[in-house]
Short mmCIF file of C-alpha atoms and ligand atoms in Angstrom, two decimals:
data_model
loop_
_atom_site.label_atom_id
_atom_site.label_comp_id
_atom_site.label_asym_id
_atom_site.label_seq_id
_atom_site.Cartn_x
_atom_site.Cartn_y
_atom_site.Cartn_z
CA MET A 1 -0.04 0.04 0.05
CA PRO A 2 1.37 3.45 -0.87
CA VAL A 3 2.49 5.34 2.11
CA ARG A 4 4.15 8.99 1.75
CA LYS A 5 5.77 11.39 4.06
CA ASP A 6 3.69 14.13 5.31
CA ALA A 7 6.62 16.43 5.21
CA GLU A 8 5.87 16.90 1.42
CA ILE A 9 2.94 19.15 2.24
CA ILE A 10 3.85 22.80 2.04
CA ALA A 11 2.57 24.92 4.95
CA PRO A 12 -0.37 27.28 4.13
CA LYS A 13 1.41 30.54 4.82
CA GLY A 14 -0.25 33.78 3.78
CA ARG A 15 -3.84 34.51 2.47
CA LEU A 16 -5.73 32.19 0.11
CA GLY A 17 -7.79 34.02 -2.65
CA VAL A 18 -11.01 32.04 -3.50
CA LEU A 19 -12.00 33.14 -7.02
CA LEU A 20 -15.65 32.43 -7.70
CA VAL A 21 -17.26 32.61 -11.01
CA GLY A 22 -20.91 33.57 -10.32
CA LEU A 23 -22.02 35.70 -7.47
CA GLY A 24 -25.42 34.10 -7.19
CA ALA A 25 -27.19 32.06 -4.51
CA VAL A 26 -24.44 29.42 -3.75
CA THR A 27 -21.48 31.78 -3.66
CA THR A 28 -23.22 34.38 -1.66
CA THR A 29 -24.40 31.80 0.82
CA PHE A 30 -20.94 30.47 0.93
CA ILE A 31 -19.21 33.89 1.47
CA ALA A 32 -21.75 34.91 3.93
CA GLY A 33 -21.60 31.73 5.88
CA VAL A 34 -17.78 31.89 6.19
CA GLU A 35 -18.21 35.53 7.55
CA ALA A 36 -20.83 34.43 9.98
CA VAL A 37 -18.47 31.68 11.35
CA LYS A 38 -15.64 34.02 11.69
CA LYS A 39 -17.93 36.33 13.63
CA GLY A 40 -18.93 33.45 15.73
CA ILE A 41 -22.65 33.77 14.84
CA GLY A 42 -23.13 30.64 12.91
CA GLN A 43 -21.71 27.09 12.69
CA PRO A 44 -20.18 25.40 9.44
CA VAL A 45 -22.62 22.65 9.40
CA GLY A 46 -22.23 20.39 6.32
CA SER A 47 -18.55 21.05 6.16
CA LEU A 48 -16.29 18.13 6.55
CA THR A 49 -13.09 20.20 6.68
CA GLN A 50 -14.57 22.21 9.67
CA MET A 51 -16.68 19.64 11.61
CA GLY A 52 -15.46 16.26 10.37
CA THR A 53 -13.05 13.81 12.17
CA ILE A 54 -10.89 11.14 10.91
CA ARG A 55 -9.97 7.81 12.56
CA LEU A 56 -6.34 6.93 12.56
CA GLY A 57 -4.85 3.52 13.26
CA LYS A 58 -6.90 1.07 15.15
CA ARG A 59 -10.29 1.38 16.58
CA THR A 60 -8.67 0.78 20.02
CA ASP A 61 -6.00 3.51 19.51
CA ASN A 62 -8.68 6.33 20.13
CA ARG A 63 -7.00 8.80 17.66
CA VAL A 64 -9.93 10.59 16.08
CA PRO A 65 -8.62 14.15 15.40
CA LEU A 66 -10.71 16.88 13.59
CA ILE A 67 -9.60 16.80 9.89
CA LYS A 68 -8.55 20.61 10.16
CA ASP A 69 -6.31 19.49 13.07
CA PHE A 70 -4.99 16.57 11.11
CA LEU A 71 -3.99 18.45 7.96
CA PRO A 72 -2.40 21.80 7.23
CA LEU A 73 -5.57 23.45 5.77
CA ALA A 74 -6.00 27.21 5.13
CA ASN A 75 -7.79 29.00 8.10
CA LEU A 76 -11.12 30.71 7.48
CA GLU A 77 -9.34 34.00 8.80
CA ASP A 78 -7.06 33.76 5.78
CA LEU A 79 -9.63 33.47 3.09
CA VAL A 80 -10.11 36.43 0.70
CA PHE A 81 -13.01 36.26 -1.81
CA GLY A 82 -13.22 37.60 -5.32
CA ALA A 83 -15.95 36.94 -7.89
CA TRP A 84 -17.18 37.64 -11.40
CA ASP A 85 -20.85 38.02 -12.44
CA ILE A 86 -22.82 39.62 -15.32
CA PHE A 87 -24.62 41.73 -12.68
CA GLU A 88 -23.04 44.71 -10.85
CA ASP A 89 -24.66 43.79 -7.33
CA SER A 90 -22.26 43.53 -4.52
CA ALA A 91 -22.22 40.16 -2.50
CA TYR A 92 -24.46 41.73 -0.12
CA GLU A 93 -27.12 42.81 -2.65
CA ALA A 94 -26.86 39.68 -4.63
CA ALA A 95 -27.30 37.69 -1.20
CA MET A 96 -30.33 39.83 -0.49
CA HIS A 97 -31.69 39.22 -4.01
CA ALA A 98 -31.07 35.45 -3.73
CA GLY A 99 -33.08 35.30 -0.49
CA VAL A 100 -31.51 32.28 0.98
CA LEU A 101 -30.19 33.71 4.36
CA GLU A 102 -32.42 35.92 6.47
CA LYS A 103 -32.05 39.66 6.15
CA ASP A 104 -31.22 40.08 9.72
CA LEU A 105 -28.22 37.91 9.42
CA LEU A 106 -27.01 39.64 6.17
CA GLN A 107 -27.30 43.07 7.90
CA GLN A 108 -24.89 41.90 10.46
CA LEU A 109 -22.52 40.66 7.69
CA ARG A 110 -23.17 43.85 5.53
CA GLY A 111 -19.58 45.30 5.99
CA PRO A 112 -17.48 42.37 4.40
CA LEU A 113 -20.20 41.39 1.76
CA GLN A 114 -20.54 44.90 0.60
CA LYS A 115 -16.91 45.13 -0.26
CA ILE A 116 -17.19 42.32 -2.78
CA LYS A 117 -17.97 43.93 -6.08
CA PRO A 118 -18.06 41.48 -8.90
CA MET A 119 -15.51 41.76 -11.82
CA LYS A 120 -16.91 41.96 -15.45
CA ALA A 121 -17.84 38.61 -16.60
CA VAL A 122 -16.83 36.66 -19.70
CA PHE A 123 -20.36 35.90 -20.89
CA ASP A 124 -22.30 34.98 -24.03
CA GLN A 125 -25.86 34.56 -23.98
CA ASN A 126 -25.80 31.81 -26.55
CA TYR A 127 -24.53 29.54 -23.60
CA VAL A 128 -27.13 30.65 -21.07
CA LYS A 129 -30.26 31.68 -22.81
CA ARG A 130 -32.32 32.94 -20.01
CA LEU A 131 -29.92 35.49 -18.71
CA SER A 132 -28.60 38.97 -19.88
CA GLY A 133 -26.58 41.39 -17.90
CA THR A 134 -24.52 44.54 -18.48
CA ASN A 135 -21.40 43.71 -16.21
CA VAL A 136 -19.61 41.90 -19.27
CA LYS A 137 -16.19 42.04 -20.82
CA THR A 138 -15.76 42.82 -24.41
CA GLY A 139 -12.88 41.47 -26.46
CA ALA A 140 -12.01 40.92 -30.17
CA ASN A 141 -12.10 37.05 -29.51
CA LYS A 142 -12.17 34.40 -26.91
CA PHE A 143 -8.47 34.43 -26.63
CA LYS A 144 -8.31 37.91 -25.94
CA LEU A 145 -10.97 37.58 -23.29
CA ALA A 146 -8.85 34.88 -21.59
CA GLU A 147 -5.95 37.24 -21.73
CA GLN A 148 -8.01 39.80 -20.02
CA LEU A 149 -8.87 37.35 -17.27
CA ILE A 150 -5.40 36.44 -16.75
CA ASP A 151 -4.09 40.06 -16.36
CA GLU A 152 -7.06 40.66 -13.97
CA ILE A 153 -6.22 37.64 -11.88
CA ALA A 154 -2.67 38.67 -11.35
CA GLU A 155 -3.81 42.06 -10.47
CA TRP A 156 -6.30 40.92 -8.04
CA LYS A 157 -3.86 38.63 -6.43
CA LYS A 158 -1.45 41.45 -5.80
CA LYS A 159 -3.98 43.82 -4.57
CA ASN A 160 -5.28 41.35 -2.04
CA ARG A 161 -2.00 40.22 -0.95
CA CYS A 162 -2.52 36.53 -1.58
CA SER A 163 -0.13 33.82 -1.45
CA ARG A 164 -2.31 31.24 -3.32
CA LEU A 165 -5.36 31.26 -5.36
CA VAL A 166 -8.19 28.55 -6.14
CA MET A 167 -10.91 29.04 -8.75
CA ILE A 168 -14.45 27.57 -8.38
CA TRP A 169 -17.16 27.73 -11.08
CA ALA A 170 -20.55 28.31 -9.47
CA ALA A 171 -22.04 30.38 -12.19
CA SER A 172 -25.16 29.33 -14.29
CA THR A 173 -25.38 25.93 -15.99
CA GLU A 174 -24.48 26.46 -19.81
CA ILE A 175 -26.21 24.66 -22.58
CA PHE A 176 -25.27 21.12 -23.34
CA LEU A 177 -21.92 20.79 -25.34
CA LYS A 178 -20.61 17.51 -26.61
CA PRO A 179 -16.69 17.05 -26.69
CA HIS A 180 -15.39 18.49 -30.02
CA PRO A 181 -12.28 17.83 -32.02
CA VAL A 182 -11.16 21.57 -31.06
CA HIS A 183 -10.98 20.26 -27.48
CA LYS A 184 -8.38 17.60 -28.20
CA THR A 185 -5.11 19.60 -27.84
CA LEU A 186 -4.19 22.85 -26.31
CA GLU A 187 -2.97 23.99 -29.83
CA SER A 188 -6.58 23.32 -31.44
CA PHE A 189 -8.09 24.83 -28.29
CA GLU A 190 -6.30 28.07 -28.50
CA LYS A 191 -6.79 28.26 -32.33
CA ALA A 192 -10.50 27.75 -31.77
CA MET A 193 -10.38 30.48 -29.02
CA ARG A 194 -8.90 32.89 -31.60
CA GLU A 195 -11.53 31.92 -34.10
CA ASN A 196 -14.55 32.42 -31.67
CA HIS A 197 -15.35 28.84 -32.27
CA ARG A 198 -18.78 27.73 -30.94
CA ALA A 199 -17.35 24.74 -29.07
CA ILE A 200 -15.59 27.05 -26.63
CA ALA A 201 -17.87 28.12 -23.89
CA PRO A 202 -17.30 30.85 -21.36
CA SER A 203 -16.70 28.33 -18.54
CA MET A 204 -13.76 26.98 -20.61
CA ILE A 205 -12.35 30.46 -21.02
CA TYR A 206 -12.32 30.92 -17.16
CA ALA A 207 -10.82 27.38 -16.61
CA TYR A 208 -8.18 28.25 -19.25
CA ALA A 209 -7.20 31.50 -17.61
CA ALA A 210 -7.05 29.80 -14.15
CA LEU A 211 -4.76 26.97 -15.40
CA LYS A 212 -2.48 29.30 -17.35
CA SER A 213 -2.21 31.39 -14.16
CA GLY A 214 -1.33 28.56 -12.05
CA ILE A 215 -4.59 28.10 -10.29
CA PRO A 216 -6.37 24.86 -9.50
CA PHE A 217 -9.91 24.88 -10.68
CA ALA A 218 -13.24 23.01 -9.58
CA ASN A 219 -16.38 22.99 -11.65
CA GLY A 220 -19.64 23.20 -9.52
CA ALA A 221 -21.89 22.97 -12.45
CA PRO A 222 -22.54 20.18 -15.02
CA ASN A 223 -20.99 21.94 -17.99
CA LEU A 224 -18.08 20.33 -19.93
CA THR A 225 -15.61 22.90 -18.95
CA VAL A 226 -12.38 21.28 -17.65
CA ASP A 227 -13.34 17.89 -18.69
CA ILE A 228 -11.65 17.96 -22.09
CA PRO A 229 -8.34 16.61 -23.12
CA ALA A 230 -6.75 20.14 -23.90
CA LEU A 231 -7.48 21.55 -20.34
CA ARG A 232 -6.70 18.21 -18.57
CA LYS A 233 -3.35 18.08 -20.18
CA LEU A 234 -2.93 21.80 -19.42
CA ALA A 235 -3.64 21.07 -15.73
CA GLU A 236 -1.06 18.09 -15.70
CA ASP A 237 1.59 20.01 -17.41
CA ASN A 238 1.30 22.96 -15.08
CA ASN A 239 1.03 20.66 -11.98
CA LEU A 240 -2.60 22.09 -11.02
CA ALA A 241 -5.34 20.12 -9.37
CA ILE A 242 -8.77 20.02 -11.19
CA CYS A 243 -12.24 18.51 -10.19
CA GLY A 244 -15.79 18.59 -11.06
CA LYS A 245 -18.56 18.21 -12.06
CA ASP A 246 -21.85 19.72 -10.63
CA PHE A 247 -22.16 19.92 -6.70
CA LYS A 248 -23.89 17.02 -5.26
CA THR A 249 -26.69 18.48 -3.25
CA GLY A 250 -30.30 17.80 -2.82
CA GLN A 251 -32.06 15.04 -4.63
CA THR A 252 -28.99 13.53 -6.10
CA LEU A 253 -27.27 13.46 -2.62
CA MET A 254 -30.44 11.34 -1.57
CA LYS A 255 -30.08 9.16 -4.30
CA THR A 256 -26.42 8.45 -3.70
CA ILE A 257 -27.24 7.75 -0.09
CA ILE A 258 -30.29 5.46 -0.72
CA ALA A 259 -29.32 3.62 -3.85
CA PRO A 260 -26.18 2.04 -2.50
CA GLY A 261 -28.32 0.83 0.56
CA LEU A 262 -30.85 -0.89 -1.76
CA LYS A 263 -28.06 -2.54 -3.74
CA ALA A 264 -26.30 -3.47 -0.55
CA ARG A 265 -29.38 -5.62 0.45
CA MET A 266 -29.88 -6.86 -3.05
CA LEU A 267 -33.33 -5.20 -3.43
CA GLY A 268 -34.49 -4.71 -7.10
CA LEU A 269 -35.47 -1.42 -8.69
CA ASN A 270 -38.25 -1.13 -11.35
CA GLY A 271 -38.14 2.71 -11.56
CA TRP A 272 -37.28 5.82 -9.85
CA TYR A 273 -39.10 9.08 -10.66
CA SER A 274 -37.73 12.35 -9.44
CA THR A 275 -39.24 15.72 -9.80
CA ASN A 276 -38.33 19.20 -8.38
CA ILE A 277 -40.04 22.43 -7.97
CA LEU A 278 -37.63 25.48 -7.49
CA GLY A 279 -37.88 29.11 -8.02
CA ASN A 280 -34.41 30.65 -7.88
CA ARG A 281 -32.41 31.94 -10.67
CA ASP A 282 -30.67 28.53 -11.28
CA GLY A 283 -34.25 27.05 -11.68
CA GLU A 284 -35.01 29.95 -14.28
CA VAL A 285 -31.83 28.98 -16.31
CA LEU A 286 -32.82 25.24 -15.96
CA ASP A 287 -36.14 26.19 -17.49
CA ASP A 288 -34.36 26.54 -20.73
CA PRO A 289 -34.23 22.94 -22.35
CA GLU A 290 -30.67 23.34 -23.51
CA SER A 291 -29.32 24.17 -20.06
CA PHE A 292 -31.70 21.52 -18.50
CA LYS A 293 -30.16 18.85 -20.86
CA THR A 294 -26.72 19.52 -19.50
CA LYS A 295 -28.19 19.15 -15.78
CA GLU A 296 -30.32 16.06 -17.00
CA GLU A 297 -27.17 14.08 -18.05
CA SER A 298 -25.51 14.88 -14.99
CA LYS A 299 -28.33 13.68 -12.76
CA LEU A 300 -29.36 10.68 -14.79
CA SER A 301 -25.91 8.73 -14.83
CA VAL A 302 -25.82 8.43 -10.97
CA LEU A 303 -28.15 5.40 -10.67
CA GLU A 304 -26.72 3.39 -13.57
CA TYR A 305 -23.23 3.56 -12.11
CA ILE A 306 -24.17 2.71 -8.54
CA LEU A 307 -26.53 -0.07 -9.41
CA GLN A 308 -24.56 -1.83 -12.17
CA PRO A 309 -27.35 -3.24 -14.36
CA GLU A 310 -24.97 -5.19 -16.28
CA VAL A 311 -23.46 -6.99 -13.27
CA TYR A 312 -27.03 -7.43 -11.68
CA PRO A 313 -29.42 -7.73 -14.69
CA ASP A 314 -32.10 -9.71 -12.42
CA LEU A 315 -32.33 -6.54 -10.11
CA TYR A 316 -31.54 -3.64 -12.31
CA LYS A 317 -31.92 -4.15 -15.91
CA ASP A 318 -34.17 -1.75 -17.72
CA PHE A 319 -35.16 0.33 -14.71
CA SER A 320 -36.96 3.49 -15.54
CA HIS A 321 -35.16 6.66 -14.46
CA VAL A 322 -36.87 9.90 -14.99
CA VAL A 323 -35.78 13.44 -13.68
CA ARG A 324 -37.74 16.70 -13.88
CA ILE A 325 -37.07 20.24 -12.76
CA ASN A 326 -39.88 22.81 -12.77
CA TYR A 327 -39.40 26.45 -12.37
CA TYR A 328 -41.85 27.65 -9.91
CA PRO A 329 -41.12 31.04 -8.65
CA PRO A 330 -42.95 31.16 -5.29
CA ARG A 331 -40.54 28.61 -3.81
CA GLY A 332 -37.37 30.79 -4.33
CA ASP A 333 -34.20 28.67 -3.16
CA ASN A 334 -36.34 26.42 -1.02
CA LYS A 335 -36.66 23.59 -3.50
CA GLU A 336 -38.92 20.60 -3.05
CA GLY A 337 -37.74 17.37 -4.49
CA TRP A 338 -40.19 14.37 -4.64
CA ASP A 339 -38.95 10.74 -5.40
CA ASN A 340 -41.07 7.83 -6.00
CA ILE A 341 -39.09 4.71 -5.91
CA ASP A 342 -40.39 1.49 -7.17
CA ILE A 343 -38.48 -1.29 -5.64
CA PHE A 344 -39.08 -5.11 -5.33
CA GLY A 345 -37.88 -7.65 -2.73
CA TRP A 346 -38.08 -11.48 -1.99
CA LEU A 347 -39.72 -13.41 -5.00
CA GLY A 348 -40.33 -10.11 -6.72
CA TYR A 349 -42.80 -8.61 -4.45
CA PRO A 350 -43.16 -4.90 -5.19
CA MET A 351 -42.79 -2.00 -2.59
CA GLN A 352 -42.62 1.67 -2.96
CA ILE A 353 -40.59 4.41 -1.17
CA LYS A 354 -41.65 8.07 -1.38
CA ILE A 355 -39.19 10.88 -0.49
CA ASP A 356 -40.34 14.51 -0.17
CA PHE A 357 -37.13 16.51 0.52
CA LEU A 358 -37.91 20.14 1.51
CA CYS A 359 -34.47 21.23 0.92
CA ARG A 360 -32.55 24.37 0.73
CA ASP A 361 -29.96 24.05 -2.33
CA SER A 362 -27.67 26.77 -1.42
CA ILE A 363 -27.49 25.74 2.14
CA LEU A 364 -26.44 22.20 0.92
CA ALA A 365 -23.99 23.63 -1.61
CA ALA A 366 -22.17 26.42 0.52
CA PRO A 367 -20.16 23.91 2.70
CA ILE A 368 -19.32 22.18 -0.61
CA VAL A 369 -17.78 25.35 -2.05
CA LEU A 370 -15.72 25.83 1.36
CA ASP A 371 -14.43 22.30 1.40
CA LEU A 372 -13.41 22.35 -2.30
CA ALA A 373 -11.55 25.51 -1.84
CA LEU A 374 -9.58 24.28 1.19
CA PHE A 375 -8.97 20.59 -0.32
CA LEU A 376 -8.05 22.03 -3.54
CA ASP A 377 -5.37 24.27 -1.90
CA LEU A 378 -4.20 21.40 0.20
CA ALA A 379 -3.88 19.31 -2.93
CA GLN A 380 -1.94 22.08 -4.62
CA ARG A 381 0.50 22.30 -1.67
CA ALA A 382 0.83 18.42 -1.53
CA GLY A 383 1.99 18.39 -4.95
CA MET A 384 -1.13 16.69 -6.47
CA LYS A 385 -2.01 17.43 -10.10
CA GLY A 386 -4.67 16.57 -12.76
CA ILE A 387 -8.07 15.18 -11.88
CA GLN A 388 -8.64 14.79 -7.98
CA GLU A 389 -10.81 11.69 -8.07
CA TRP A 390 -10.80 11.75 -4.19
CA LEU A 391 -13.05 14.88 -4.25
CA SER A 392 -15.84 12.86 -6.26
CA PHE A 393 -17.59 13.12 -2.75
CA TYR A 394 -18.70 16.46 -3.67
CA PHE A 395 -19.94 16.00 -7.20
CA LYS A 396 -22.99 14.55 -8.96
CA SER A 397 -20.84 13.71 -11.99
CA PRO A 398 -17.44 13.07 -10.91
CA GLN A 399 -14.63 13.84 -13.25
CA THR A 400 -12.32 10.70 -13.61
CA ALA A 401 -9.34 9.58 -15.86
CA PRO A 402 -10.54 8.85 -19.37
CA GLY A 403 -11.86 5.37 -19.65
CA LEU A 404 -12.41 4.96 -15.97
CA TYR A 405 -16.04 4.84 -14.70
CA PRO A 406 -16.88 7.24 -11.95
CA GLU A 407 -17.54 6.07 -8.27
CA HIS A 408 -20.97 7.56 -7.24
CA ASP A 409 -21.66 5.77 -3.92
CA VAL A 410 -21.32 8.53 -1.40
CA PHE A 411 -19.82 6.07 1.34
CA ILE A 412 -17.12 4.76 -1.02
CA GLN A 413 -16.46 8.25 -1.99
CA LEU A 414 -16.17 9.31 1.58
CA MET A 415 -13.80 6.43 2.37
CA LYS A 416 -11.71 7.47 -0.82
CA LEU A 417 -11.38 10.76 0.52
CA LYS A 418 -10.44 10.04 4.07
CA ASN A 419 -7.95 7.42 2.81
CA THR A 420 -6.49 10.06 0.54
CA LEU A 421 -6.03 12.33 3.61
CA ARG A 422 -4.41 9.46 5.55
CA TYR A 423 -2.19 8.76 2.71
CA LEU A 424 -1.04 12.41 2.53
CA ARG A 425 -0.02 12.31 6.07
CA GLY A 426 1.71 8.93 5.79
CA GLU A 427 -0.97 7.12 7.98
CA ASP A 428 -2.00 3.50 7.53
CA LEU A 429 -5.07 3.37 5.12
CA ILE A 430 -8.21 1.91 6.68
CA THR A 431 -9.68 -1.14 5.01
CA HIS A 432 -12.31 -1.99 7.67
CA LEU A 433 -11.06 -5.63 7.53
CA GLY A 434 -10.99 -5.77 11.30
CA LEU A 435 -9.71 -9.33 11.78
CA GLU A 436 -6.87 -8.22 13.85
CA TYR A 437 -9.20 -7.37 16.64
CA TYR A 438 -10.01 -11.21 17.13
CA ASP A 439 -6.45 -12.72 16.67
N1 NAD B 1 -27.43 25.12 -5.36
C1 NAD B 1 -27.15 23.90 -5.66
O1 NAD B 1 -27.55 23.06 -4.75
C2 NAD B 1 -26.38 23.46 -6.82
C3 NAD B 1 -26.08 22.24 -6.90
C4 NAD B 1 -25.27 21.77 -8.03
C5 NAD B 1 -24.84 22.61 -8.95
N2 NAD B 1 -25.27 23.92 -8.80
C6 NAD B 1 -24.98 24.85 -9.85
O2 NAD B 1 -24.23 25.86 -9.32
C7 NAD B 1 -24.42 27.04 -10.06
C8 NAD B 1 -24.78 28.13 -9.23
O3 NAD B 1 -26.13 28.00 -8.76
P1 NAD B 1 -26.78 29.20 -7.97
O4 NAD B 1 -28.04 28.60 -7.38
O5 NAD B 1 -25.92 30.01 -7.18
O6 NAD B 1 -27.31 30.00 -9.29
P2 NAD B 1 -27.55 31.65 -9.38
O7 NAD B 1 -28.25 31.79 -10.75
O8 NAD B 1 -28.20 32.21 -8.28
O9 NAD B 1 -26.19 32.10 -9.58
C9 NAD B 1 -25.34 31.94 -10.65
C10 NAD B 1 -24.71 33.25 -11.03
O10 NAD B 1 -23.78 33.04 -12.16
C11 NAD B 1 -23.82 34.33 -13.02
N3 NAD B 1 -23.32 34.09 -14.19
C12 NAD B 1 -23.68 33.45 -15.22
N4 NAD B 1 -22.97 33.11 -16.33
C13 NAD B 1 -21.73 33.80 -15.88
C14 NAD B 1 -20.59 33.88 -16.41
N5 NAD B 1 -20.36 33.42 -17.64
N6 NAD B 1 -19.67 34.71 -15.65
C15 NAD B 1 -19.90 35.01 -14.53
N7 NAD B 1 -21.11 34.89 -13.91
C16 NAD B 1 -22.04 34.29 -14.49
C17 NAD B 1 -25.26 34.67 -12.98
O11 NAD B 1 -25.42 36.03 -13.28
C18 NAD B 1 -25.70 34.35 -11.51
O12 NAD B 1 -25.72 35.45 -10.61
C19 NAD B 1 -25.45 26.77 -11.26
O13 NAD B 1 -24.82 26.20 -12.32
C20 NAD B 1 -26.10 25.52 -10.50
O14 NAD B 1 -26.64 24.55 -11.55
C21 NAD B 1 -25.95 24.45 -7.71
#
């Protein structure tokens, strides 16, 4: 089993700049949450880096430190936030508009939130049909726009006196794009940027600018973005960590909790029907069929991979899986997700499970953004590069090496994540074999 020396992790000296693409519901809830925790008026519930522990050695050793004590993660006090958006609203105004957090709480955080003003976005309405805004960069072509971003990032880093940066895409879901030949190599990608090729979406321009600037990148939406050979190679060549796609919250989180349980007990599945109503801006964007298609692809793959119909045809062959998202303004960010699950047991007898999850999307997504920012920075300081599969835990549609199927089971993902942390600090990996206790 691989063991490495923890001495290889560089200490987190100085300030960590967290660059967020999109200053919407998720990112403002994340920033406001960090500010609330710093002020001592909120708890970082849902964040593994802040509240999680990790068992080390044998169960009888009683070594269970907090993850943040076990690893040299950046402190919340050392985080600085920057963002791009097509709207000019400060983080305070955007948070008020998103309506996720209570106005009273936001007023207490007004000072730091009002200081965060979004930089002009790289945006093209062809990729997000339902939005239009004025806080947008202009440039002769997509390559020039990337150059503007690169200069802006360097300036921002200097101005904010940061020693390190990470970038996270939490902007709107773009239309569904398939891999295109221009995505194959960096040369063809750059040429396509210069030619304003349609296959280059704004999210790819941000990712390119990040990787060119030596910044690790995480993709919180289901867009293709860094999941193309040209950018994967750029990350590898520049020793940068990347991960994605699509934050695992709400209904898909529930799916990846329940489906492994059904499979563990060899219970069959005839069908899983999922529908959602939500009324935030994300819901409005996803009301456009082309953006929804990107989301649908991301949500649909989960069950196939967990249940493995090809391995268990008697239990999972041809189950029906339907996912719907309906834009319903009165709900705002407080989504309601219904699941009807048709399962069968002994001798094929049918049963049903109904789930009605009254969830708050951004409340579930904010701790993911925090953990990804801290873990990406850690990965960077630990010399890890390319796709970070151990961060699959946070994604609906985890990015993996080409040809490797993704692991969707949230419990396996957590084990993978914690074993990676043990590995980074030269601790024994935990297999859960347990025979040693009975020798
Ligand atoms: N909330 C969740 O639980 C969750 C889960 C998984 C994925 N996501 C994804 O995260 C993203 C953000 O979600 P949200 O609820 O905050 O949405 P939101 O609509 O509130 O915020 C997105 C923001 O991105 C901005 N934007 C769009 N294109 C941009 C561009 N090219 N450059 C800069 N800014 C741009 C929009 O103006 C908007 O303010 C969405 O893609 C969503 O699908 C959210």
